[in-house]
Backbone as JSON, one array per atom type, in Angstrom:
{
  "sequence": "MVNKTKETVNEDKIERSIVPIKAADLIEYIAQRKGMSVMNAMCRFYDSELSAKLYDNNAKWWYLDNETLYKLMEQERRLRDGDMDSKELQFVVFCVESYARRNNLSGLQAYSLFKAKNLISFLKNNFEVLHTQGEDYIMDEIRLYLKRRNKTLA",
  "N": [[0.95, -0.92, 0.06], [0.55, 2.32, -0.61], [1.89, 4.9, 0.59], [0.3, 7.85, 1.89], [2.16, 11.22, 1.9], [1.53, 13.76, 4.63], [1.38, 16.15, 3.97], [0.21, 15.66, 1.28], [-2.27, 14.51, 2.26], [-3.92, 16.3, 3.39], [-3.64, 18.06, 1.21], [-5.58, 16.48, -0.28], [-7.88, 16.73, 1.36], [-8.36, 19.51, 1.43], [-9.26, 19.73, -1.66], [-11.6, 18.08, -0.74], [-12.75, 19.84, 0.46], [-13.37, 22.1, -0.96], [-13.84, 21.53, -3.94], [-16.71, 20.82, -4.09], [-18.2, 23.14, -3.32], [-17.02, 25.4, -4.88], [-17.89, 24.2, -7.17], [-20.83, 24.03, -6.92], [-21.27, 26.64, -7.45], [-20.04, 27.54, -9.53], [-22.18, 25.85, -11.12], [-24.37, 27.62, -10.55], [-23.46, 29.86, -11.92], [-23.59, 29.15, -14.45], [-26.33, 28.5, -14.9], [-26.79, 31.46, -14.59], [-25.56, 32.25, -17.17], [-26.8, 30.65, -18.98], [-28.77, 30.89, -19.12], [-30.71, 29.01, -18.0], [-32.6, 26.69, -15.72], [-31.45, 25.69, -12.86], [-31.2, 23.47, -12.12], [-30.95, 22.17, -14.55], [-28.2, 23.3, -15.26], [-26.74, 21.73, -13.94], [-27.26, 19.1, -15.12], [-25.85, 19.94, -16.97], [-23.28, 20.42, -16.14], [-22.33, 18.23, -14.94], [-22.28, 16.44, -16.8], [-20.36, 16.64, -18.12], [-16.61, 16.32, -18.18], [-15.06, 18.34, -16.93], [-16.3, 17.9, -14.73], [-15.26, 16.23, -13.34], [-12.33, 16.93, -13.35], [-12.16, 18.91, -11.7], [-11.43, 17.81, -9.34], [-8.48, 17.17, -9.76], [-5.56, 17.0, -8.51], [-3.09, 17.84, -9.28], [-3.02, 19.84, -11.49], [-5.23, 21.74, -10.02], [-7.71, 22.94, -11.1], [-9.76, 24.24, -9.63], [-9.01, 26.53, -8.61], [-9.25, 28.26, -11.07], [-11.2, 30.73, -12.22], [-14.87, 31.21, -12.55], [-16.25, 31.92, -15.41], [-13.29, 31.47, -16.6], [-13.59, 28.39, -16.17], [-15.85, 28.11, -17.19], [-16.49, 28.78, -19.89], [-13.82, 27.08, -21.25], [-14.97, 24.66, -20.37], [-17.17, 24.84, -22.14], [-15.83, 24.75, -24.47], [-15.0, 21.88, -24.83], [-17.19, 20.65, -24.7], [-18.06, 21.53, -27.06], [-16.42, 20.34, -28.95], [-16.66, 17.63, -28.19], [-19.63, 17.13, -28.99], [-19.94, 18.3, -31.51], [-21.39, 19.69, -34.34], [-24.61, 19.27, -35.03], [-26.41, 19.41, -38.83], [-29.82, 20.74, -39.6], [-31.0, 18.22, -41.3], [-29.67, 16.21, -39.74], [-30.22, 16.45, -37.1], [-33.08, 16.11, -37.27], [-33.42, 13.17, -37.99], [-31.74, 12.06, -35.69], [-33.19, 12.6, -33.52], [-35.67, 11.53, -34.29], [-34.45, 8.53, -34.3], [-34.26, 8.35, -31.81], [-36.64, 8.75, -30.6], [-37.84, 6.25, -32.28], [-36.82, 4.26, -31.06], [-37.24, 4.74, -28.29], [-40.55, 4.13, -28.0], [-40.66, 1.33, -29.24], [-39.95, 0.48, -27.17], [-40.44, 0.83, -24.79], [-40.18, 3.65, -23.31], [-39.16, 6.3, -22.19], [-38.54, 9.13, -23.87], [-36.06, 11.07, -23.02], [-34.97, 8.58, -21.14], [-34.37, 7.48, -23.51], [-32.58, 8.95, -24.74], [-31.01, 9.28, -23.12], [-29.76, 6.63, -23.12], [-28.68, 6.34, -25.66], [-26.89, 8.58, -25.67], [-24.99, 7.94, -23.56], [-24.18, 5.12, -24.96], [-22.75, 6.39, -26.71], [-23.96, 6.26, -29.17], [-25.18, 8.37, -30.5], [-23.05, 9.54, -31.97], [-22.64, 7.48, -33.66], [-24.86, 7.3, -35.05], [-24.65, 10.18, -36.41], [-22.55, 9.79, -37.68], [-22.88, 7.86, -39.49], [-25.06, 8.75, -41.09], [-25.9, 9.14, -43.81], [-25.91, 6.77, -45.22], [-27.81, 5.51, -43.11], [-30.02, 7.02, -42.96], [-31.17, 6.81, -45.55], [-32.93, 4.53, -45.13], [-35.8, 1.94, -43.96], [-37.47, 2.6, -41.34], [-37.57, 0.02, -39.48], [-35.13, -1.49, -40.45], [-33.03, 0.44, -39.38], [-33.65, 0.35, -36.56], [-32.97, -2.33, -36.26], [-30.39, -1.36, -36.77], [-29.69, -0.63, -35.0], [-30.09, -1.7, -32.3], [-28.27, -3.99, -32.89], [-25.68, -2.25, -33.15], [-25.87, -1.58, -29.72], [-25.88, -4.06, -28.71], [-22.92, -4.81, -29.75], [-21.83, -3.08, -28.19], [-22.38, -3.3, -25.79], [-20.92, -5.72, -25.37], [-18.32, -4.94, -26.14], [-17.85, -4.14, -23.8], [-18.15, -5.35, -21.51]],
  "CA": [[0.22, 0.08, -0.12], [1.12, 3.5, -0.61], [1.54, 5.8, 2.21], [0.49, 9.44, 2.02], [2.49, 11.88, 2.91], [1.0, 14.52, 5.53], [1.24, 17.38, 2.92], [-0.94, 15.17, 0.31], [-3.56, 13.56, 2.94], [-4.56, 17.85, 3.83], [-4.58, 18.49, -0.22], [-6.28, 15.93, -0.81], [-8.93, 17.01, 2.2], [-8.68, 20.67, 1.06], [-9.92, 19.83, -2.22], [-12.33, 17.04, -0.85], [-14.21, 20.62, 0.93], [-13.78, 23.29, -2.01], [-14.04, 21.49, -4.81], [-18.16, 20.96, -3.96], [-18.51, 24.76, -3.17], [-16.85, 25.95, -6.71], [-18.9, 23.0, -8.24], [-22.45, 24.85, -7.27], [-20.99, 28.17, -7.71], [-19.91, 27.06, -11.09], [-23.18, 25.74, -11.83], [-24.98, 29.0, -10.69], [-23.0, 31.16, -12.75], [-24.04, 28.33, -15.49], [-27.45, 28.59, -15.04], [-27.17, 32.66, -14.62], [-24.98, 32.45, -18.49], [-27.41, 30.14, -20.45], [-30.86, 31.61, -18.8], [-31.58, 27.37, -17.47], [-32.79, 26.13, -14.36], [-30.16, 25.01, -11.63], [-31.39, 21.16, -12.33], [-30.37, 22.0, -16.22], [-27.11, 23.47, -15.32], [-26.39, 20.92, -13.0], [-26.81, 17.94, -15.84], [-24.55, 20.32, -18.6], [-21.99, 20.56, -15.22], [-21.81, 17.08, -14.71], [-22.36, 16.27, -18.21], [-18.69, 17.4, -19.09], [-15.23, 16.05, -18.22], [-14.89, 19.19, -16.04], [-16.46, 17.82, -13.09], [-13.85, 15.67, -13.09], [-10.94, 17.37, -13.5], [-11.62, 20.17, -10.78], [-10.48, 17.33, -8.64], [-7.18, 16.95, -10.26], [-5.01, 17.24, -7.36], [-1.81, 18.32, -9.53], [-3.46, 20.76, -11.53], [-6.04, 22.27, -9.41], [-8.63, 23.77, -11.85], [-10.72, 24.5, -8.79], [-8.7, 28.0, -8.58], [-9.86, 29.23, -11.65], [-12.37, 31.3, -11.81], [-15.99, 30.76, -13.35], [-15.65, 32.6, -16.72], [-12.62, 30.62, -17.32], [-14.3, 27.12, -16.37], [-17.33, 27.94, -18.28], [-15.04, 28.3, -21.42], [-13.43, 25.87, -21.27], [-16.49, 23.42, -20.33], [-18.17, 24.87, -23.3], [-15.48, 23.92, -25.55], [-15.22, 20.56, -24.32], [-18.75, 20.41, -25.49], [-18.18, 21.71, -28.6], [-15.37, 19.75, -29.93], [-17.3, 16.71, -28.21], [-20.65, 16.99, -29.46], [-19.94, 18.27, -33.08], [-22.84, 20.23, -34.72], [-25.55, 18.97, -36.44], [-27.29, 20.04, -39.49], [-31.28, 20.19, -39.05], [-31.3, 17.12, -41.23], [-29.43, 15.2, -38.99], [-31.06, 16.57, -35.69], [-34.18, 14.92, -37.58], [-32.67, 11.69, -38.36], [-31.5, 11.31, -34.36], [-34.58, 12.68, -32.89], [-36.7, 10.6, -35.03], [-34.34, 7.56, -33.99], [-34.16, 8.64, -30.66], [-38.29, 8.86, -30.34], [-38.49, 5.75, -32.34], [-36.06, 3.15, -29.88], [-37.91, 4.53, -26.66], [-41.73, 3.63, -28.49], [-40.58, 0.12, -29.3], [-38.75, -0.43, -25.96], [-41.1, 1.37, -23.78], [-39.0, 4.21, -22.62], [-39.12, 7.77, -21.86], [-37.48, 9.84, -25.02], [-34.79, 11.34, -22.15], [-34.39, 7.52, -20.89], [-33.62, 6.6, -24.61], [-31.8, 9.88, -25.05], [-29.31, 8.74, -21.95], [-29.2, 5.25, -23.68], [-27.63, 6.79, -26.76], [-25.75, 9.2, -25.47], [-23.77, 6.88, -22.94], [-23.09, 4.44, -25.61], [-22.11, 6.89, -28.38], [-24.67, 6.23, -29.8], [-25.35, 9.13, -31.15], [-22.33, 9.86, -32.75], [-22.73, 6.57, -34.71], [-26.03, 7.81, -35.8], [-24.31, 10.88, -37.09], [-21.33, 9.48, -38.94], [-23.64, 6.52, -40.91], [-26.72, 9.27, -41.34], [-26.27, 9.53, -45.18], [-26.41, 5.48, -44.96], [-28.78, 5.16, -42.64], [-31.39, 8.08, -43.39], [-32.33, 6.41, -46.8], [-33.46, 2.78, -44.75], [-36.78, 2.43, -42.77], [-37.4, 2.29, -39.62], [-37.2, -1.28, -38.91], [-33.58, -1.68, -40.63], [-32.07, 1.36, -38.51], [-33.98, -0.01, -34.98], [-31.81, -3.22, -36.03], [-28.71, -1.64, -35.86], [-29.31, 0.4, -33.37], [-29.72, -3.03, -31.18], [-26.99, -4.46, -32.92], [-24.52, -1.11, -32.02], [-25.92, -1.67, -28.74], [-25.38, -5.48, -28.59], [-21.07, -5.18, -29.63], [-21.26, -2.31, -27.6], [-21.93, -4.25, -24.69], [-19.99, -6.96, -25.48], [-16.88, -4.79, -25.67], [-17.8, -2.86, -22.65], [-18.11, -6.05, -20.3]],
  "C": [[0.83, 1.28, -0.2], [0.95, 4.2, 0.32], [1.52, 7.6, 1.68], [1.21, 10.2, 2.12], [1.03, 12.97, 3.93], [-0.08, 15.22, 4.1], [-0.27, 16.74, 1.82], [-2.14, 14.92, 0.74], [-4.47, 15.62, 2.71], [-4.49, 18.4, 2.84], [-5.83, 18.07, -0.58], [-7.69, 16.12, 0.03], [-9.33, 18.54, 1.81], [-9.45, 20.7, -0.24], [-11.67, 19.01, -2.19], [-13.55, 18.7, -0.39], [-13.99, 21.88, -0.46], [-14.07, 22.69, -3.17], [-16.08, 21.46, -5.4], [-18.94, 22.49, -4.0], [-17.88, 25.37, -4.3], [-17.8, 24.94, -7.77], [-19.92, 23.93, -8.09], [-22.16, 26.46, -7.45], [-21.0, 28.29, -8.98], [-21.46, 26.66, -11.76], [-24.33, 26.8, -11.67], [-24.74, 29.91, -11.94], [-23.34, 30.08, -14.33], [-25.66, 28.53, -15.87], [-27.86, 29.75, -15.52], [-26.94, 32.96, -16.5], [-25.84, 32.04, -19.79], [-28.72, 30.43, -20.17], [-31.34, 29.76, -18.78], [-31.6, 27.53, -15.72], [-31.56, 25.75, -13.93], [-29.48, 23.83, -12.05], [-30.81, 21.43, -13.55], [-29.04, 22.2, -16.19], [-26.25, 22.68, -14.9], [-25.77, 19.81, -13.88], [-25.88, 18.43, -16.71], [-23.43, 20.01, -17.67], [-21.63, 18.6, -15.31], [-21.86, 15.54, -15.79], [-20.82, 16.25, -19.08], [-17.58, 17.08, -17.97], [-14.73, 17.23, -16.97], [-14.85, 19.01, -14.63], [-15.47, 16.66, -12.26], [-12.62, 15.77, -12.73], [-10.88, 18.97, -12.11], [-11.21, 18.93, -9.64], [-9.11, 16.74, -8.59], [-6.25, 17.63, -9.18], [-3.57, 18.35, -8.09], [-2.71, 19.54, -10.63], [-4.62, 22.33, -11.22], [-6.58, 23.13, -10.09], [-9.87, 23.68, -11.02], [-9.94, 26.56, -8.21], [-8.58, 29.14, -9.57], [-11.2, 29.83, -11.46], [-13.71, 30.78, -12.85], [-15.7, 30.84, -14.5], [-14.79, 31.38, -17.36], [-12.68, 29.12, -17.38], [-15.29, 26.8, -17.47], [-16.79, 28.02, -19.71], [-14.67, 27.75, -22.02], [-14.52, 24.62, -20.79], [-17.11, 23.49, -21.9], [-17.23, 24.44, -24.67], [-15.23, 23.06, -25.38], [-16.69, 20.41, -25.25], [-18.51, 20.96, -27.11], [-17.49, 20.16, -29.54], [-15.54, 17.65, -29.82], [-18.33, 16.2, -28.7], [-20.75, 17.29, -31.12], [-21.29, 19.08, -33.23], [-23.11, 19.31, -35.44], [-26.27, 20.05, -37.42], [-28.66, 19.59, -39.0], [-31.5, 18.44, -39.45], [-31.13, 15.94, -40.16], [-29.85, 15.28, -37.57], [-31.99, 15.87, -36.2], [-33.72, 13.58, -37.19], [-32.69, 11.29, -36.52], [-32.65, 11.14, -33.53], [-35.68, 11.88, -33.21], [-36.22, 8.73, -34.45], [-34.58, 7.32, -32.44], [-35.65, 8.13, -30.02], [-38.83, 7.51, -30.57], [-38.42, 4.19, -31.21], [-36.94, 3.15, -28.87], [-39.44, 4.19, -27.07], [-41.49, 2.03, -28.22], [-40.01, -0.31, -27.97], [-39.27, 0.23, -24.59], [-40.3, 1.93, -22.59], [-39.57, 5.54, -22.7], [-37.97, 8.14, -23.28], [-35.87, 10.25, -24.1], [-34.63, 9.77, -21.91], [-33.48, 7.24, -22.44], [-32.26, 7.49, -25.28], [-30.24, 9.18, -24.28], [-28.79, 7.45, -22.92], [-28.15, 5.94, -24.48], [-26.44, 7.22, -26.55], [-24.22, 8.27, -24.62], [-23.19, 5.69, -23.56], [-22.16, 4.7, -26.69], [-22.81, 6.62, -29.16], [-24.96, 7.45, -31.36], [-24.74, 9.99, -32.37], [-22.19, 8.49, -34.47], [-24.15, 7.19, -35.57], [-25.22, 9.28, -36.94], [-23.14, 10.62, -38.37], [-21.82, 8.28, -39.99], [-25.19, 7.29, -41.5], [-26.54, 9.16, -43.02], [-26.54, 8.06, -45.39], [-27.57, 5.33, -44.44], [-30.24, 5.88, -42.52], [-32.02, 7.58, -44.92], [-33.07, 5.04, -46.59], [-34.65, 3.7, -43.46], [-36.46, 2.37, -41.85], [-37.06, 1.2, -38.8], [-35.79, -1.42, -38.91], [-32.92, -0.22, -39.63], [-32.29, 0.88, -37.17], [-32.92, -1.35, -35.11], [-30.45, -2.99, -36.38], [-28.71, -0.77, -35.37], [-28.88, -0.57, -32.43], [-28.9, -3.91, -32.24], [-25.62, -3.91, -32.59], [-24.79, -1.58, -30.5], [-25.52, -2.92, -28.3], [-23.74, -5.63, -28.58], [-21.33, -4.1, -28.85], [-21.35, -2.71, -25.82], [-21.47, -5.14, -24.26], [-18.86, -6.24, -25.41], [-16.41, -4.36, -24.41], [-17.79, -4.08, -21.38], [-16.67, -7.11, -20.49]]
}
C-alpha cells in the first residue's frame, strides 16, 4: 500500500472541501449565463469532463474563475458533441423517439442510453446511409450496435 505524505492527505482534504463549493458556484454561473434552470445547469456540468477535472490535485482546476471554467467546459462540449445540421438532428430525434416507443422508454431515457453508448455519434457518422432506410432496418442497426457495444464493455 502506498503511504501518502501528510501534505498530500491535507491537500486531498482541502480539495474534497473546496470542490463541491466551487462546483455549486459554477453551476449557478452556468444557469445564469445560459438562462436555464439550476437543475439543467447541474446536468450540463456533470455531463462534462470538467466535473472530474476539478479534483485533479496536480492541475488545481478549482483555482480558476467561473468564466474560465465555463469557457473550457463549452469548448469541451463543442469538440465532443460537434454540430448537427437540421436533417441530422431530425434523424437522430426520429431514432431516439422510435427506440423509446419500441422499448417502452421515455424520450429522455432513450436519449440517455444513446448518449452513454455513443450512439448519437454512430448515427451522425452513418447518417448518409441510415437515413435512406426504413424504421425497422434502422432499429435493427441500433440493436446490433448496442449488442456489440455491450460485449466490448463487458
